[in-house]
Amino acid sequence: MRHMFEGTLARQYSNRLQLVVLLLIWSLSNWIVSFFADDLSNPVSFAAVIPLGVIYALEKIRLMSWFSGLTLPVLAVVISAHLFLWIGHRVPYSSSWAISGTCIALVLSLCFLMVRLWTWDNRNRTVT
């Protein structure tokens, strides 16, 4: 039982740096996009998601394997957070189902990220 717990902690520590780098890339892209879109209701604000989408595409065609396993959950969190902020800010009297739906999507994507962060083990996977 102790061995299983240590493996989980080892996976969590190995995935932490990848998560930090992905979130820093997103933060930097948000900072750059903020020069062009000063308001959250501007559709240009979604351009901050593009670098993570490119990383995910490169991961899928096996050109960038270091982020393997964490790009999709981070991309889901980022897109759902952008949608939640965009819907809440763009339409002050949005329907409750739209706000509830984006809130549920944000919570589910955060749960997906936490499960993937604690259980994904990229050490034993080989790219063929």
Coordinates of N, CA and C in Angstrom, one line a residue:
M1 N 0.8 -1.2 0.0 CA 0.0 0.0 0.0 C 0.9 1.3 0.0
R2 N 2.0 1.2 0.7 CA 2.8 2.4 0.8 C 3.5 2.6 -0.6
H3 N 3.8 1.6 -1.3 CA 4.4 1.8 -2.6 C 3.5 2.5 -3.6
M4 N 2.2 2.2 -3.6 CA 1.2 2.8 -4.4 C 1.1 4.3 -4.1
F5 N 1.2 4.7 -2.8 CA 1.1 6.1 -2.5 C 2.3 6.9 -2.9
E6 N 3.5 6.2 -2.8 CA 4.7 6.9 -3.2 C 4.7 7.1 -4.7
G7 N 4.2 6.2 -5.5 CA 4.1 6.3 -6.9 C 3.2 7.5 -7.3
T8 N 2.1 7.7 -6.6 CA 1.2 8.8 -6.9 C 1.9 10.1 -6.6
L9 N 2.6 10.2 -5.5 CA 3.3 11.4 -5.2 C 4.4 11.7 -6.3
A10 N 5.1 10.7 -6.7 CA 6.1 10.9 -7.7 C 5.5 11.4 -9.0
R11 N 4.4 10.8 -9.4 CA 3.7 11.3 -10.6 C 3.3 12.7 -10.5
Q12 N 2.8 13.1 -9.3 CA 2.3 14.4 -9.1 C 3.4 15.4 -9.2
Y13 N 4.6 15.1 -8.6 CA 5.7 16.0 -8.7 C 6.3 16.1 -10.1
S14 N 6.3 15.0 -10.9 CA 6.8 15.0 -12.2 C 5.9 15.8 -13.1
N15 N 4.6 15.9 -12.9 CA 3.6 16.6 -13.7 C 3.5 18.1 -13.3
R16 N 4.0 18.4 -12.2 CA 3.8 19.8 -11.7 C 4.6 20.8 -12.6
L17 N 5.8 20.5 -13.0 CA 6.5 21.5 -13.9 C 5.8 21.6 -15.2
Q18 N 5.3 20.6 -15.8 CA 4.6 20.7 -17.1 C 3.4 21.6 -16.9
L19 N 2.6 21.4 -15.8 CA 1.5 22.3 -15.6 C 1.8 23.7 -15.4
V20 N 2.9 24.0 -14.7 CA 3.3 25.4 -14.5 C 3.8 26.0 -15.8
V21 N 4.5 25.3 -16.6 CA 4.9 25.8 -17.9 C 3.7 26.1 -18.8
L22 N 2.8 25.2 -18.9 CA 1.6 25.4 -19.7 C 0.8 26.7 -19.2
L23 N 0.6 26.8 -17.9 CA -0.1 28.0 -17.4 C 0.7 29.3 -17.6
L24 N 2.0 29.2 -17.5 CA 2.8 30.4 -17.9 C 2.7 30.8 -19.3
I25 N 2.7 29.8 -20.2 CA 2.5 30.1 -21.6 C 1.1 30.8 -21.8
W26 N 0.1 30.3 -21.2 CA -1.2 30.9 -21.3 C -1.2 32.3 -20.7
S27 N -0.6 32.5 -19.6 CA -0.5 33.8 -18.9 C 0.2 34.8 -19.8
L28 N 1.3 34.4 -20.4 CA 2.0 35.3 -21.4 C 1.2 35.6 -22.6
S29 N 0.5 34.6 -23.1 CA -0.4 34.9 -24.3 C -1.5 35.8 -23.9
N30 N -2.1 35.7 -22.7 CA -3.1 36.6 -22.2 C -2.6 38.0 -22.1
W31 N -1.3 38.1 -21.6 CA -0.7 39.5 -21.5 C -0.5 40.1 -22.8
I32 N -0.1 39.3 -23.8 CA 0.1 39.9 -25.2 C -1.2 40.2 -25.8
V33 N -2.2 39.4 -25.6 CA -3.6 39.7 -26.2 C -4.2 40.9 -25.6
S34 N -3.9 41.1 -24.3 CA -4.5 42.3 -23.6 C -4.1 43.6 -24.2
F35 N -3.1 43.7 -25.0 CA -2.7 44.9 -25.7 C -3.7 45.2 -26.9
F36 N -4.3 44.1 -27.4 CA -5.2 44.2 -28.6 C -6.7 44.2 -28.2
A37 N -7.0 43.5 -27.1 CA -8.4 43.4 -26.6 C -8.4 43.9 -25.2
D38 N -8.9 45.1 -25.1 CA -9.0 45.7 -23.7 C -10.2 45.3 -22.9
D39 N -11.1 44.6 -23.6 CA -12.4 44.2 -22.9 C -12.6 42.7 -23.1
L40 N -13.1 42.1 -22.1 CA -13.4 40.6 -22.2 C -14.4 40.3 -23.2
S41 N -15.3 41.2 -23.5 CA -16.3 40.9 -24.5 C -15.8 40.9 -25.9
N42 N -14.6 41.3 -26.1 CA -14.0 41.3 -27.5 C -13.6 39.9 -27.8
P43 N -14.0 39.4 -29.0 CA -13.6 38.0 -29.4 C -12.1 37.8 -29.5
V44 N -11.4 38.9 -29.7 CA -9.9 38.8 -29.8 C -9.3 38.2 -28.5
S45 N -10.0 38.3 -27.4 CA -9.5 37.7 -26.1 C -9.3 36.2 -26.2
F46 N -10.1 35.6 -27.1 CA -9.9 34.1 -27.2 C -8.6 33.7 -27.9
A47 N -7.9 34.7 -28.5 CA -6.6 34.4 -29.2 C -5.6 33.9 -28.2
A48 N -5.8 34.1 -26.9 CA -4.8 33.6 -25.9 C -4.8 32.1 -25.8
V49 N -5.8 31.4 -26.4 CA -5.9 30.0 -26.3 C -5.1 29.4 -27.5
I50 N -4.8 30.1 -28.5 CA -4.1 29.6 -29.7 C -2.8 28.9 -29.3
P51 N -1.9 29.5 -28.5 CA -0.6 28.8 -28.2 C -0.8 27.4 -27.6
L52 N -1.8 27.3 -26.7 CA -2.1 25.9 -26.1 C -2.7 25.0 -27.2
G53 N -3.5 25.5 -28.1 CA -4.0 24.7 -29.2 C -2.9 24.2 -30.1
V54 N -1.9 25.0 -30.4 CA -0.8 24.6 -31.2 C 0.1 23.6 -30.5
I55 N 0.3 23.8 -29.2 CA 1.0 22.7 -28.4 C 0.3 21.4 -28.4
Y56 N -1.1 21.5 -28.3 CA -1.8 20.2 -28.3 C -1.7 19.5 -29.7
A57 N -1.8 20.3 -30.7 CA -1.7 19.8 -32.1 C -0.3 19.1 -32.3
L58 N 0.7 19.8 -31.8 CA 2.1 19.3 -31.9 C 2.2 18.0 -31.1
E59 N 1.6 18.0 -30.0 CA 1.6 16.8 -29.1 C 0.9 15.6 -29.8
K60 N -0.2 15.9 -30.5 CA -0.9 14.8 -31.2 C -0.2 14.2 -32.4
I61 N 0.6 15.1 -33.1 CA 1.4 14.5 -34.2 C 2.8 14.1 -33.7
R62 N 3.0 14.1 -32.4 CA 4.2 13.6 -31.7 C 5.5 14.4 -32.0
L63 N 5.3 15.7 -32.2 CA 6.5 16.5 -32.3 C 6.9 17.1 -31.0
M64 N 6.0 17.2 -30.0 CA 6.3 17.8 -28.7 C 5.7 16.8 -27.7
S65 N 6.5 16.0 -27.1 CA 6.0 14.9 -26.2 C 6.2 15.3 -24.7
W66 N 6.9 16.4 -24.4 CA 7.1 16.7 -23.0 C 5.8 17.1 -22.3
F67 N 4.9 17.7 -23.0 CA 3.6 18.1 -22.4 C 2.6 17.0 -22.4
S68 N 3.0 15.8 -22.9 CA 2.0 14.7 -23.2 C 1.1 14.4 -22.0
G69 N -0.2 14.4 -22.2 CA -1.1 14.1 -21.2 C -1.7 15.2 -20.4
L70 N -1.1 16.4 -20.4 CA -1.6 17.5 -19.6 C -2.1 18.7 -20.5
T71 N -1.8 18.6 -21.8 CA -2.2 19.7 -22.6 C -3.7 19.8 -22.8
L72 N -4.4 18.6 -23.0 CA -5.8 18.6 -23.2 C -6.6 19.1 -21.9
P73 N -6.2 18.6 -20.7 CA -7.0 19.2 -19.5 C -6.7 20.7 -19.3
V74 N -5.5 21.1 -19.6 CA -5.3 22.6 -19.4 C -6.0 23.4 -20.5
L75 N -6.1 22.9 -21.7 CA -6.8 23.5 -22.7 C -8.3 23.5 -22.4
A76 N -8.8 22.5 -21.8 CA -10.2 22.5 -21.5 C -10.5 23.5 -20.4
V77 N -9.6 23.6 -19.4 CA -9.8 24.6 -18.3 C -9.8 26.0 -18.9
V78 N -8.8 26.3 -19.7 CA -8.6 27.6 -20.3 C -9.8 28.0 -21.1
I79 N -10.3 27.1 -22.0 CA -11.4 27.4 -22.9 C -12.7 27.6 -22.0
S80 N -12.9 26.8 -21.0 CA -14.1 27.0 -20.2 C -14.0 28.2 -19.4
A81 N -12.9 28.6 -18.9 CA -12.7 29.8 -18.1 C -12.9 31.0 -19.0
H82 N -12.4 31.0 -20.2 CA -12.7 32.1 -21.2 C -14.2 32.2 -21.5
L83 N -14.8 31.1 -21.7 CA -16.2 31.1 -22.0 C -17.0 31.7 -20.8
F84 N -16.7 31.2 -19.6 CA -17.4 31.7 -18.4 C -17.2 33.2 -18.3
L85 N -16.0 33.7 -18.4 CA -15.8 35.2 -18.3 C -16.5 35.9 -19.4
W86 N -16.4 35.4 -20.6 CA -17.0 36.1 -21.8 C -18.5 36.2 -21.7
I87 N -19.1 35.1 -21.3 CA -20.6 35.1 -21.2 C -21.0 36.0 -20.1
G88 N -20.3 35.9 -18.9 CA -20.7 36.7 -17.8 C -20.4 38.2 -18.0
H89 N -19.4 38.5 -18.8 CA -19.1 39.9 -19.1 C -19.8 40.5 -20.3
R90 N -20.0 39.7 -21.3 CA -20.6 40.3 -22.5 C -22.0 40.6 -22.4
V91 N -22.8 39.7 -21.8 CA -24.2 39.9 -21.7 C -24.5 40.1 -20.2
P92 N -24.8 41.3 -19.7 CA -25.1 41.4 -18.3 C -26.3 40.7 -17.8
Y93 N -27.3 40.5 -18.7 CA -28.5 39.8 -18.3 C -28.5 38.4 -19.0
S94 N -27.5 37.7 -19.0 CA -27.4 36.4 -19.6 C -28.4 35.4 -19.0
S95 N -28.8 34.5 -19.8 CA -29.8 33.5 -19.3 C -29.0 32.6 -18.2
S96 N -29.8 32.1 -17.3 CA -29.2 31.4 -16.2 C -28.6 30.0 -16.7
W97 N -29.2 29.5 -17.8 CA -28.7 28.2 -18.3 C -27.3 28.4 -19.0
A98 N -27.1 29.5 -19.6 CA -25.8 29.8 -20.2 C -24.7 29.9 -19.1
I99 N -25.0 30.7 -18.1 CA -24.0 30.9 -17.0 C -23.8 29.6 -16.3
S100 N -24.9 28.9 -16.0 CA -24.8 27.6 -15.3 C -24.0 26.6 -16.1
G101 N -24.3 26.5 -17.4 CA -23.6 25.6 -18.3 C -22.1 25.8 -18.3
T102 N -21.7 27.1 -18.5 CA -20.3 27.4 -18.5 C -19.6 27.2 -17.1
C103 N -20.4 27.4 -16.1 CA -19.8 27.1 -14.7 C -19.6 25.6 -14.5
I104 N -20.6 24.8 -15.0 CA -20.5 23.4 -14.8 C -19.3 22.9 -15.7
A105 N -19.1 23.5 -16.9 CA -18.0 23.1 -17.8 C -16.7 23.4 -17.1
L106 N -16.6 24.6 -16.4 CA -15.4 25.0 -15.7 C -15.1 24.0 -14.6
V107 N -16.1 23.7 -13.8 CA -15.8 22.7 -12.7 C -15.4 21.4 -13.2
L108 N -16.1 20.8 -14.2 CA -15.7 19.5 -14.8 C -14.3 19.5 -15.4
S109 N -14.0 20.6 -16.1 CA -12.6 20.6 -16.6 C -11.6 20.7 -15.6
L110 N -11.8 21.4 -14.5 CA -10.9 21.5 -13.3 C -10.8 20.1 -12.7
C111 N -11.9 19.4 -12.6 CA -11.8 18.0 -12.0 C -11.0 17.1 -13.0
F112 N -11.2 17.2 -14.3 CA -10.4 16.5 -15.2 C -8.9 16.8 -15.1
L113 N -8.6 18.0 -14.9 CA -7.2 18.4 -14.8 C -6.6 17.8 -13.5
M114 N -7.4 17.9 -12.4 CA -6.8 17.3 -11.1 C -6.6 15.8 -11.2
V115 N -7.6 15.1 -11.8 CA -7.5 13.7 -12.0 C -6.3 13.3 -12.8
R116 N -6.1 14.0 -13.9 CA -5.0 13.8 -14.8 C -3.7 14.2 -14.2
L117 N -3.7 15.2 -13.4 CA -2.4 15.6 -12.7 C -1.9 14.6 -11.7
W118 N -2.9 14.0 -11.0 CA -2.5 13.0 -10.0 C -2.3 11.6 -10.5
T119 N -2.8 11.3 -11.7 CA -2.8 9.9 -12.1 C -2.0 9.7 -13.4
W120 N -1.6 10.7 -14.1 CA -0.9 10.5 -15.4 C 0.5 10.2 -15.1
D121 N 1.0 9.2 -15.7 CA 2.4 8.8 -15.6 C 3.0 8.7 -17.0
N122 N 3.8 9.6 -17.3 CA 4.4 9.7 -18.7 C 5.7 9.0 -18.7
R123 N 6.2 8.5 -17.6 CA 7.6 7.9 -17.6 C 7.6 6.6 -18.3
N124 N 6.6 5.8 -18.2 CA 6.6 4.5 -18.8 C 6.0 4.4 -20.2
R125 N 5.7 5.6 -20.8 CA 5.2 5.6 -22.2 C 6.3 5.8 -23.2
T126 N 6.2 5.1 -24.3 CA 7.2 5.3 -25.3 C 6.5 5.8 -26.6
V127 N 7.2 6.7 -27.3 CA 6.6 7.2 -28.6 C 7.2 6.3 -29.7
T128 N 6.3 5.7 -30.4 CA 6.7 4.8 -31.5 C 6.3 5.4 -32.9

